[in-house]
CSV table of C-alpha atoms in Angstrom, one decimal:
chain,number,residue,atom,x,y,z
A,992,MET,CA,26.0,-17.7,9.8
A,993,THR,CA,25.0,-15.7,6.7
A,994,ILE,CA,21.7,-13.9,6.4
A,995,ARG,CA,20.6,-16.4,3.7
A,996,LYS,CA,21.4,-19.4,6.0
A,997,ALA,CA,19.8,-17.7,9.0
A,998,THR,CA,16.6,-17.1,7.1
A,999,ALA,CA,16.4,-20.7,5.9
A,1000,SER,CA,17.1,-22.0,9.4
A,1001,TYR,CA,14.6,-19.8,11.1
A,1002,GLU,CA,11.9,-20.6,8.5
A,1003,ALA,CA,12.5,-24.3,8.9
A,1004,TRP,CA,12.2,-23.9,12.7
A,1005,LEU,CA,9.0,-21.8,12.4
A,1006,GLY,CA,7.6,-24.3,9.9
A,1007,GLU,CA,7.8,-27.0,12.6
A,1008,GLN,CA,5.4,-25.0,14.7
A,1009,ILE,CA,2.9,-23.6,12.3
A,1010,PRO,CA,2.0,-24.0,8.6
A,1011,LEU,CA,3.8,-21.5,6.4
A,1012,LEU,CA,2.6,-20.0,3.2
A,1013,LYS,CA,5.2,-20.1,0.4
A,1014,GLU,CA,3.8,-17.1,-1.5
A,1015,GLY,CA,3.8,-15.0,1.7
A,1016,LEU,CA,7.5,-15.9,2.4
A,1017,GLU,CA,8.5,-15.1,-1.2
A,1018,ARG,CA,6.8,-11.7,-1.0
A,1019,LYS,CA,8.6,-11.0,2.3
A,1020,HIS,CA,11.9,-12.0,0.7
A,1021,HIS,CA,11.2,-9.6,-2.1
A,1022,LEU,CA,10.3,-6.8,0.2
A,1023,MET,CA,13.4,-7.3,2.2
A,1024,ARG,CA,15.4,-6.1,-0.8
A,1025,SER,CA,13.5,-2.8,-1.1
A,1026,GLY,CA,15.2,-1.0,1.7
A,1027,MET,CA,16.9,-1.3,5.1
A,1028,PHE,CA,13.8,-0.2,7.0
A,1029,PRO,CA,11.6,-3.0,5.6
A,1030,PHE,CA,14.5,-5.4,5.9
A,1031,LEU,CA,14.8,-4.6,9.6
A,1032,ARG,CA,11.0,-5.1,10.1
A,1033,ALA,CA,11.0,-8.4,8.3
A,1034,THR,CA,14.0,-10.0,10.1
A,1035,TYR,CA,13.6,-9.9,13.8
A,1036,TYR,CA,15.1,-13.4,13.9
A,1037,ARG,CA,18.3,-12.0,12.5
A,1038,TRP,CA,18.3,-9.1,14.9
A,1039,VAL,CA,18.4,-11.5,17.8
A,1040,GLN,CA,21.5,-13.1,16.3
A,1041,LEU,CA,23.2,-9.8,15.7
A,1042,TRP,CA,22.4,-8.5,19.2
A,1043,VAL,CA,25.6,-10.1,20.4
A,1044,GLN,CA,27.4,-7.4,18.4
A,1045,ALA,CA,26.0,-4.7,20.6
A,1046,PRO,CA,28.2,-3.3,23.4
A,1047,GLN,CA,28.4,-5.8,26.3
A,1048,ALA,CA,27.1,-3.2,28.8
A,1049,VAL,CA,24.0,-2.9,26.7
A,1050,ARG,CA,23.5,-6.6,26.2
A,1051,THR,CA,23.8,-7.4,29.9
A,1052,ALA,CA,21.3,-4.8,31.2
A,1053,LYS,CA,18.4,-5.8,33.5
A,1054,GLU,CA,16.0,-8.2,31.9
A,1055,VAL,CA,12.3,-7.5,31.4
A,1056,LEU,CA,9.4,-9.1,29.6
A,1057,ALA,CA,10.2,-7.2,26.4
A,1058,VAL,CA,8.4,-6.6,23.1
A,1059,GLY,CA,11.4,-7.9,21.2
A,1060,ASP,CA,10.3,-6.9,17.7
A,1061,LEU,CA,9.8,-3.2,18.6
A,1062,HIS,CA,9.9,-0.7,15.8
A,1063,VAL,CA,8.2,2.6,14.8
A,1064,GLU,CA,5.5,0.8,12.8
A,1065,ASN,CA,4.5,-1.4,15.7
A,1066,PHE,CA,2.1,1.2,17.4
A,1067,GLY,CA,-1.5,1.7,16.8
A,1068,THR,CA,-4.9,2.6,18.2
A,1069,TRP,CA,-7.8,0.6,19.6
A,1070,ARG,CA,-10.8,1.0,21.8
A,1071,ASP,CA,-10.7,-0.1,25.5
A,1072,ALA,CA,-13.6,-1.7,27.4
A,1073,GLU,CA,-15.1,1.8,28.0
A,1074,GLY,CA,-15.0,2.7,24.3
A,1075,ARG,CA,-12.1,5.1,24.8
A,1076,LEU,CA,-9.5,5.6,22.0
A,1077,VAL,CA,-6.2,4.3,23.2
A,1078,TRP,CA,-2.7,4.2,21.5
A,1079,GLY,CA,0.2,1.9,22.2
A,1080,VAL,CA,2.3,-1.1,21.1
A,1081,ASN,CA,0.2,-3.1,18.6
A,1082,ASP,CA,2.0,-6.4,18.3
A,1083,PHE,CA,3.6,-8.7,20.8
A,1084,ASP,CA,4.3,-11.8,18.6
A,1085,GLU,CA,8.0,-11.8,19.7
A,1086,ALA,CA,7.6,-11.1,23.4
A,1087,PHE,CA,10.5,-12.6,25.4
A,1088,ARG,CA,12.6,-12.0,28.4
A,1089,LEU,CA,15.4,-9.7,27.2
A,1090,PRO,CA,17.5,-6.8,28.4
A,1091,TYR,CA,15.3,-3.7,28.5
A,1092,THR,CA,17.9,-2.1,26.2
A,1093,ASN,CA,16.9,-4.4,23.4
A,1094,ASP,CA,13.6,-2.6,22.8
A,1095,LEU,CA,15.2,0.8,23.1
A,1096,VAL,CA,18.0,0.0,20.6
A,1097,ARG,CA,15.7,-1.7,18.1
A,1098,LEU,CA,13.1,1.1,18.3
A,1099,ALA,CA,15.8,3.8,17.8
A,1100,THR,CA,17.4,1.8,15.0
A,1101,SER,CA,14.1,1.6,13.2
A,1102,ALA,CA,13.5,5.4,13.7
A,1103,ARG,CA,16.9,6.2,12.2
A,1104,LEU,CA,16.2,4.0,9.2
A,1105,ALA,CA,12.7,5.6,8.8
A,1106,VAL,CA,14.3,9.0,8.8
A,1107,ALA,CA,17.0,7.9,6.3
A,1108,GLU,CA,14.4,6.5,3.9
A,1109,GLY,CA,12.1,9.5,4.1
A,1110,HIS,CA,9.3,7.8,6.1
A,1111,LEU,CA,9.9,10.2,9.0
A,1112,THR,CA,11.2,13.8,9.4
A,1113,VAL,CA,13.0,14.6,12.6
A,1114,ASN,CA,15.1,17.7,13.3
A,1115,GLY,CA,16.7,16.5,16.5
A,1116,GLU,CA,18.3,13.2,17.5
A,1117,VAL,CA,15.8,10.3,17.6
A,1118,GLU,CA,17.6,8.6,20.4
A,1119,GLY,CA,17.2,11.6,22.6
A,1120,ALA,CA,13.4,11.8,22.1
A,1121,ILE,CA,12.9,8.1,22.7
A,1122,LEU,CA,15.1,8.1,25.9
A,1123,ALA,CA,13.4,11.2,27.3
A,1124,GLY,CA,10.0,9.5,26.8
A,1125,TYR,CA,11.2,6.3,28.4
A,1126,ARG,CA,12.7,8.0,31.4
A,1127,GLU,CA,9.6,10.2,32.0
A,1128,GLY,CA,7.4,7.1,31.7
A,1129,LEU,CA,9.4,5.3,34.3
A,1130,GLU,CA,9.5,8.3,36.6
A,1131,ALA,CA,5.7,8.6,36.3
A,1132,GLY,CA,5.2,4.9,37.1
A,1133,GLY,CA,3.7,4.4,33.7
A,1134,ARG,CA,0.5,5.7,32.3
A,1135,PRO,CA,-1.6,4.3,29.4
A,1136,PHE,CA,-2.2,6.5,26.4
A,1137,VAL,CA,-5.9,7.1,26.8
A,1138,LEU,CA,-6.4,9.7,24.0
A,1139,ALA,CA,-10.0,10.4,24.9
A,1140,GLU,CA,-8.8,12.5,27.9
A,1141,HIS,CA,-5.1,13.2,27.7
A,1142,TRP,CA,-2.2,13.3,25.3
A,1143,LYS,CA,-3.8,16.0,23.1
A,1144,ALA,CA,-1.0,16.2,20.5
A,1145,LEU,CA,-1.1,12.4,20.0
A,1146,ARG,CA,-4.9,12.4,20.0
A,1147,ARG,CA,-4.9,15.0,17.2
A,1148,MET,CA,-2.4,12.9,15.1
A,1149,ALA,CA,-4.5,9.8,15.6
A,1150,LEU,CA,-7.8,11.4,14.8
A,1151,GLU,CA,-6.5,12.9,11.6
A,1152,GLN,CA,-5.5,9.5,10.3
A,1153,LEU,CA,-8.3,7.2,11.4
A,1154,GLY,CA,-9.4,5.3,8.4
A,1155,HIS,CA,-12.6,6.4,6.6
A,1156,PRO,CA,-15.1,3.7,7.3
A,1157,ASP,CA,-16.2,3.3,3.7
A,1158,LYS,CA,-12.6,2.8,2.5
A,1159,PHE,CA,-11.9,0.4,5.4
A,1160,TRP,CA,-14.8,-1.8,4.6
A,1161,ASP,CA,-14.2,-1.6,0.9
A,1162,LYS,CA,-10.6,-2.9,1.5
A,1163,LEU,CA,-11.9,-5.8,3.6
A,1164,GLY,CA,-14.5,-6.5,0.9
A,1165,ASP,CA,-11.7,-7.0,-1.6
A,1166,LEU,CA,-10.1,-9.8,0.4
A,1167,PRO,CA,-10.3,-13.2,-1.4
A,1168,THR,CA,-13.1,-15.3,0.0
A,1169,VAL,CA,-12.3,-18.7,1.4
A,1170,ALA,CA,-14.8,-21.5,2.5
A,1171,ALA,CA,-15.1,-22.1,6.2
A,1172,ASP,CA,-14.2,-25.7,5.7
A,1173,GLN,CA,-10.9,-24.6,4.1
A,1174,ILE,CA,-9.8,-22.9,7.3
A,1175,PRO,CA,-8.4,-24.8,10.3
A,1176,ARG,CA,-11.2,-25.6,12.7
A,1177,SER,CA,-9.3,-24.0,15.6
A,1178,ALA,CA,-9.1,-20.7,13.6
A,1179,VAL,CA,-12.9,-20.8,12.8
A,1180,LYS,CA,-13.5,-21.4,16.5
A,1181,ALA,CA,-11.3,-18.5,17.6
A,1182,LEU,CA,-13.0,-16.2,15.2
A,1183,GLY,CA,-16.5,-17.4,16.2
A,1184,GLU,CA,-15.8,-17.0,20.0
A,1185,LEU,CA,-14.8,-13.3,19.4
A,1186,LEU,CA,-17.5,-12.4,16.9
A,1187,ALA,CA,-20.6,-10.5,18.1
A,1188,GLU,CA,-23.5,-12.8,18.9
A,1189,GLY,CA,-26.2,-12.6,16.3
A,1190,GLY,CA,-23.9,-11.7,13.4
A,1191,VAL,CA,-25.3,-12.9,10.0
A,1192,ASN,CA,-24.1,-13.3,6.4
A,1193,LEU,CA,-20.7,-14.4,7.6
A,1194,ARG,CA,-17.9,-14.3,5.0
A,1195,TYR,CA,-14.5,-15.8,5.6
A,1196,ALA,CA,-11.4,-14.4,3.8
A,1197,VAL,CA,-7.7,-14.6,3.8
A,1198,ARG,CA,-5.6,-11.5,4.6
A,1199,GLU,CA,-2.0,-10.5,4.2
A,1200,ALA,CA,-0.5,-7.8,6.4
A,1201,GLY,CA,2.7,-6.7,8.1
A,1202,LEU,CA,6.2,-7.7,7.1
A,1203,GLY,CA,7.6,-9.9,9.8
A,1204,SER,CA,4.5,-12.0,9.8
A,1205,LEU,CA,4.3,-12.5,6.1
A,1206,GLY,CA,4.0,-16.3,5.5
A,1207,ARG,CA,1.8,-16.9,8.5
A,1208,GLN,CA,-1.8,-17.7,8.1
A,1209,ARG,CA,-4.3,-14.9,8.7
A,1210,PHE,CA,-8.0,-15.4,8.4
A,1211,VAL,CA,-10.8,-12.8,8.6
A,1212,VAL,CA,-14.6,-13.2,9.2
A,1213,ILE,CA,-16.9,-10.3,8.2
A,1214,ALA,CA,-20.5,-10.3,9.3
A,1215,ASP,CA,-23.6,-8.0,9.3
A,1216,TRP,CA,-24.6,-7.1,12.8
A,1217,CYS,CA,-27.0,-4.5,14.2
A,1218,GLY,CA,-27.2,-2.4,11.0
A,1219,GLY,CA,-23.5,-2.5,10.0
A,1220,LYS,CA,-20.5,-4.7,9.5
A,1221,VAL,CA,-18.1,-6.2,12.0
A,1222,ALA,CA,-14.9,-8.1,11.4
A,1223,ARG,CA,-12.5,-10.3,13.4
A,1224,GLU,CA,-9.0,-11.6,12.5
A,1225,ALA,CA,-7.1,-14.7,13.6
A,1226,LYS,CA,-3.4,-14.8,13.0
A,1227,ALA,CA,-1.2,-17.8,13.6
A,1228,LEU,CA,0.9,-17.6,16.8
A,1229,ALA,CA,4.3,-19.2,17.3
A,1230,ARG,CA,7.0,-19.0,19.9
A,1231,SER,CA,9.4,-16.0,19.7
A,1232,ALA,CA,12.3,-16.1,17.3
A,1233,SER,CA,14.4,-15.3,20.4
A,1234,LEU,CA,13.9,-18.9,21.4
A,1235,TRP,CA,15.2,-20.1,18.0
A,1236,ALA,CA,18.3,-17.8,18.3
A,1237,THR,CA,19.1,-18.9,21.8
A,1238,GLU,CA,18.5,-22.6,20.9
A,1239,GLY,CA,15.7,-23.1,23.4
A,1240,GLU,CA,16.9,-21.0,26.4
A,1241,GLY,CA,14.3,-19.0,28.2
A,1242,GLY,CA,11.2,-21.1,28.0
A,1243,ALA,CA,9.1,-22.9,25.4
A,1244,LYS,CA,5.8,-20.9,25.3
A,1245,ALA,CA,4.6,-17.8,23.5
A,1246,LEU,CA,4.3,-14.9,26.0
A,1247,TYR,CA,1.8,-12.8,24.1
A,1248,ARG,CA,-1.0,-13.0,26.7
A,1249,GLU,CA,1.4,-12.6,29.6
A,1250,ILE,CA,2.9,-9.4,28.4
A,1251,LEU,CA,-0.5,-8.0,27.6
A,1252,ASP,CA,-1.8,-8.8,31.1
A,1253,LYS,CA,1.2,-7.3,32.9
A,1254,ALA,CA,1.8,-4.1,31.0
A,1255,VAL,CA,0.6,-0.7,32.2
A,1256,ARG,CA,-2.2,-0.6,29.6
A,1257,ALA,CA,-5.8,0.2,28.9
A,1258,GLN,CA,-6.4,-3.2,27.3
A,1259,ASP,CA,-8.2,-3.9,24.0
A,1260,PRO,CA,-10.9,-6.4,25.2
A,1261,PHE,CA,-11.1,-7.8,21.7
A,1262,VAL,CA,-7.5,-9.2,21.7
A,1263,THR,CA,-7.4,-12.8,22.8
A,1264,VAL,CA,-5.1,-15.7,22.5
A,1265,LYS,CA,-7.0,-18.8,21.5
A,1266,ARG,CA,-4.7,-21.9,21.3
A,1267,ARG,CA,-2.3,-21.1,18.5
A,1268,TRP,CA,-4.2,-18.1,17.2
A,1269,ILE,CA,-4.2,-14.4,18.1
A,1270,ALA,CA,-7.7,-13.2,17.5
A,1271,ARG,CA,-8.6,-9.5,17.4
A,1272,ARG,CA,-11.2,-7.0,16.2
A,1273,LEU,CA,-10.7,-5.2,12.9
A,1274,ALA,CA,-12.3,-1.8,12.7
A,1275,PRO,CA,-11.8,1.6,11.1
A,1276,ASP,CA,-10.7,3.1,14.4
A,1277,CYS,CA,-8.0,0.4,15.0
A,1278,ALA,CA,-5.2,2.0,13.0
A,1279,ARG,CA,-1.6,3.2,13.2
A,1280,ILE,CA,-0.3,6.8,12.8
A,1281,GLU,CA,1.3,6.9,9.3
A,1282,LEU,CA,4.7,8.3,9.8
A,1283,ALA,CA,5.1,9.9,6.4
A,1284,GLU,CA,1.8,11.9,6.9
A,1285,LEU,CA,3.0,13.8,10.0
A,1286,GLU,CA,3.0,17.4,8.9
A,1287,LYS,CA,5.6,18.9,11.3
A,1288,GLU,CA,9.0,17.7,12.6
A,1289,LYS,CA,7.7,18.5,16.1
A,1290,GLU,CA,4.9,16.0,15.6
A,1291,ALA,CA,7.4,13.3,14.7
A,1292,GLU,CA,9.5,14.1,17.8
A,1293,ARG,CA,6.4,14.0,20.0
A,1294,LEU,CA,5.5,10.6,18.5
A,1295,LEU,CA,9.0,9.2,19.2
A,1296,HIS,CA,8.8,10.6,22.8
A,1297,ALA,CA,5.4,8.8,23.2
A,1298,MET,CA,6.9,5.6,21.8
A,1299,GLY,CA,9.6,5.7,24.5
A,1300,TRP,CA,7.0,6.3,27.2
A,1301,GLU,CA,4.9,3.4,25.9
A,1302,THR,CA,8.0,1.2,26.0
A,1303,ALA,CA,8.3,2.0,29.7
A,1304,ASN,CA,4.6,1.1,30.1
A,1305,VAL,CA,5.4,-2.4,28.8
A,1306,HIS,CA,8.6,-2.9,30.8
A,1307,LEU,CA,6.9,-1.8,34.0
A,1308,GLY,CA,4.8,-5.0,33.8
A,1309,SER,CA,7.8,-7.1,34.8
A,1310,ALA,CA,10.3,-4.7,36.6
A,1311,THR,CA,10.1,-1.9,39.0
A,1312,ALA,CA,10.6,1.7,37.9
A,1313,ALA,CA,13.3,2.1,40.6
A,1314,ALA,CA,15.4,-0.8,39.2
A,1315,LEU,CA,15.1,0.4,35.6
A,1316,LEU,CA,15.9,4.0,36.5
A,1317,LEU,CA,18.9,3.0,38.5
A,1318,ASP,CA,20.3,1.2,35.5
A,1319,LEU,CA,19.3,3.9,33.0
A,1320,VAL,CA,20.9,6.8,34.8
A,1321,SER,CA,24.1,4.9,35.4
A,1322,ARG,CA,24.7,4.7,31.6
A,1323,PRO,CA,27.1,7.1,30.0
A,1324,ASP,CA,25.9,9.9,27.6
A,1325,GLY,CA,25.5,8.7,24.1
A,1326,TRP,CA,25.2,5.0,25.0
A,1327,LEU,CA,22.0,4.5,22.9
A,1328,HIS,CA,23.4,6.4,19.9
A,1329,LYS,CA,26.6,4.2,20.0
A,1330,ALA,CA,24.6,1.0,20.2
A,1331,VAL,CA,22.3,2.0,17.4
A,1332,GLU,CA,25.3,2.9,15.2
A,1333,GLU,CA,26.8,-0.6,15.8
A,1334,MET,CA,23.5,-2.3,15.0
A,1335,LEU,CA,23.0,-0.2,11.9
A,1336,THR,CA,26.4,-1.4,10.6
A,1337,GLU,CA,25.4,-5.0,11.1
A,1338,VAL,CA,22.0,-4.5,9.5
A,1339,ARG,CA,23.5,-2.7,6.5
A,1340,GLU,CA,25.9,-5.5,5.9
A,1341,ASP,CA,23.1,-8.1,6.0
A,1342,TRP,CA,20.9,-6.1,3.7
A,1343,GLU,CA,23.6,-5.6,1.2
A,1344,ALA,CA,24.4,-9.4,1.3
A,1345,TRP,CA,20.7,-10.2,0.9
A,1346,LYS,CA,20.3,-7.9,-2.1
A,1347,LYS,CA,23.3,-9.4,-3.8
A,1348,GLU,CA,22.3,-13.0,-3.1
A,1349,ALA,CA,18.7,-12.5,-4.1
A,1350,ALA,CA,19.4,-10.5,-7.2
A,1351,PRO,CA,18.4,-12.2,-10.5
A,1352,ALA,CA,21.3,-13.4,-12.6
A,1353,LYS,CA,22.3,-11.2,-15.5
A,1354,ASN,CA,22.5,-12.7,-19.0
């Protein structure tokens, strides 16, 4: 199946679950042409198909409840129930039972592409940094990234990049307003249940964000509360693309809530799954560390190490550290690098084909 046919098939399947926005899909298709890194981020559905090209020993590793669509832009900060600043995986839309190696290979592949396209500067081997973090995370039995007390280097990176409140609220203020009666009632309810009690001057808006989720509905409510503004977002939730790629094998429900509950994690109390919506708090201190703004190569390597550790935090929710370590140490040197090279070849061929097919005709 070509990338063009795979995209059409997946979007038709997704459209049977949730309403899709044509303009959002067209924007995603355009951005997919701009580089291999955005192409990878936007096409998890294709990754699952291409996974069969990875070495068999990698594809048949121990299964865990995995992130699935793991990449270097899928990490961010939030506040836990105690108000502490926490960092970790930000999005579990594609959670599914997969070999634990899937998350490591996809994360490392995305890091390689980020380096190649100038989004990240790393002196050493990205695979080594990620694997070291993953193994250390397993050996420690997992540990959430509570930046308020530990992980000083990561805390410094995060604090340097937390959005300025004025700019954050100005950006939300620029979102196009939509009437409440033009939003699905289930989305309005999901937003309302998460909004602070007593909020006034409610304004609903539509929002576009991410790459893989372009084309899905996103709604925001902004309100005045206790002397300032608060905001909540509801994003349409569908079953994982892994279910599409495996033709229904592995269960029929979205696993977003399950993976959140099981991971070694200081949870964000403002992330909830309401029927077919993922509702969350939007705030200036809920942000990601921008890769291109890291000042030193050592910072980038530390960040990749932390990403590997956080991947272990997620996997430990459904597998024991002993079982994962036993499999990990049995693998030959260079196994991750080899798997990444093979997946890079597949992704590059798809990207070239997409650019060629999507290019405007010449007169």
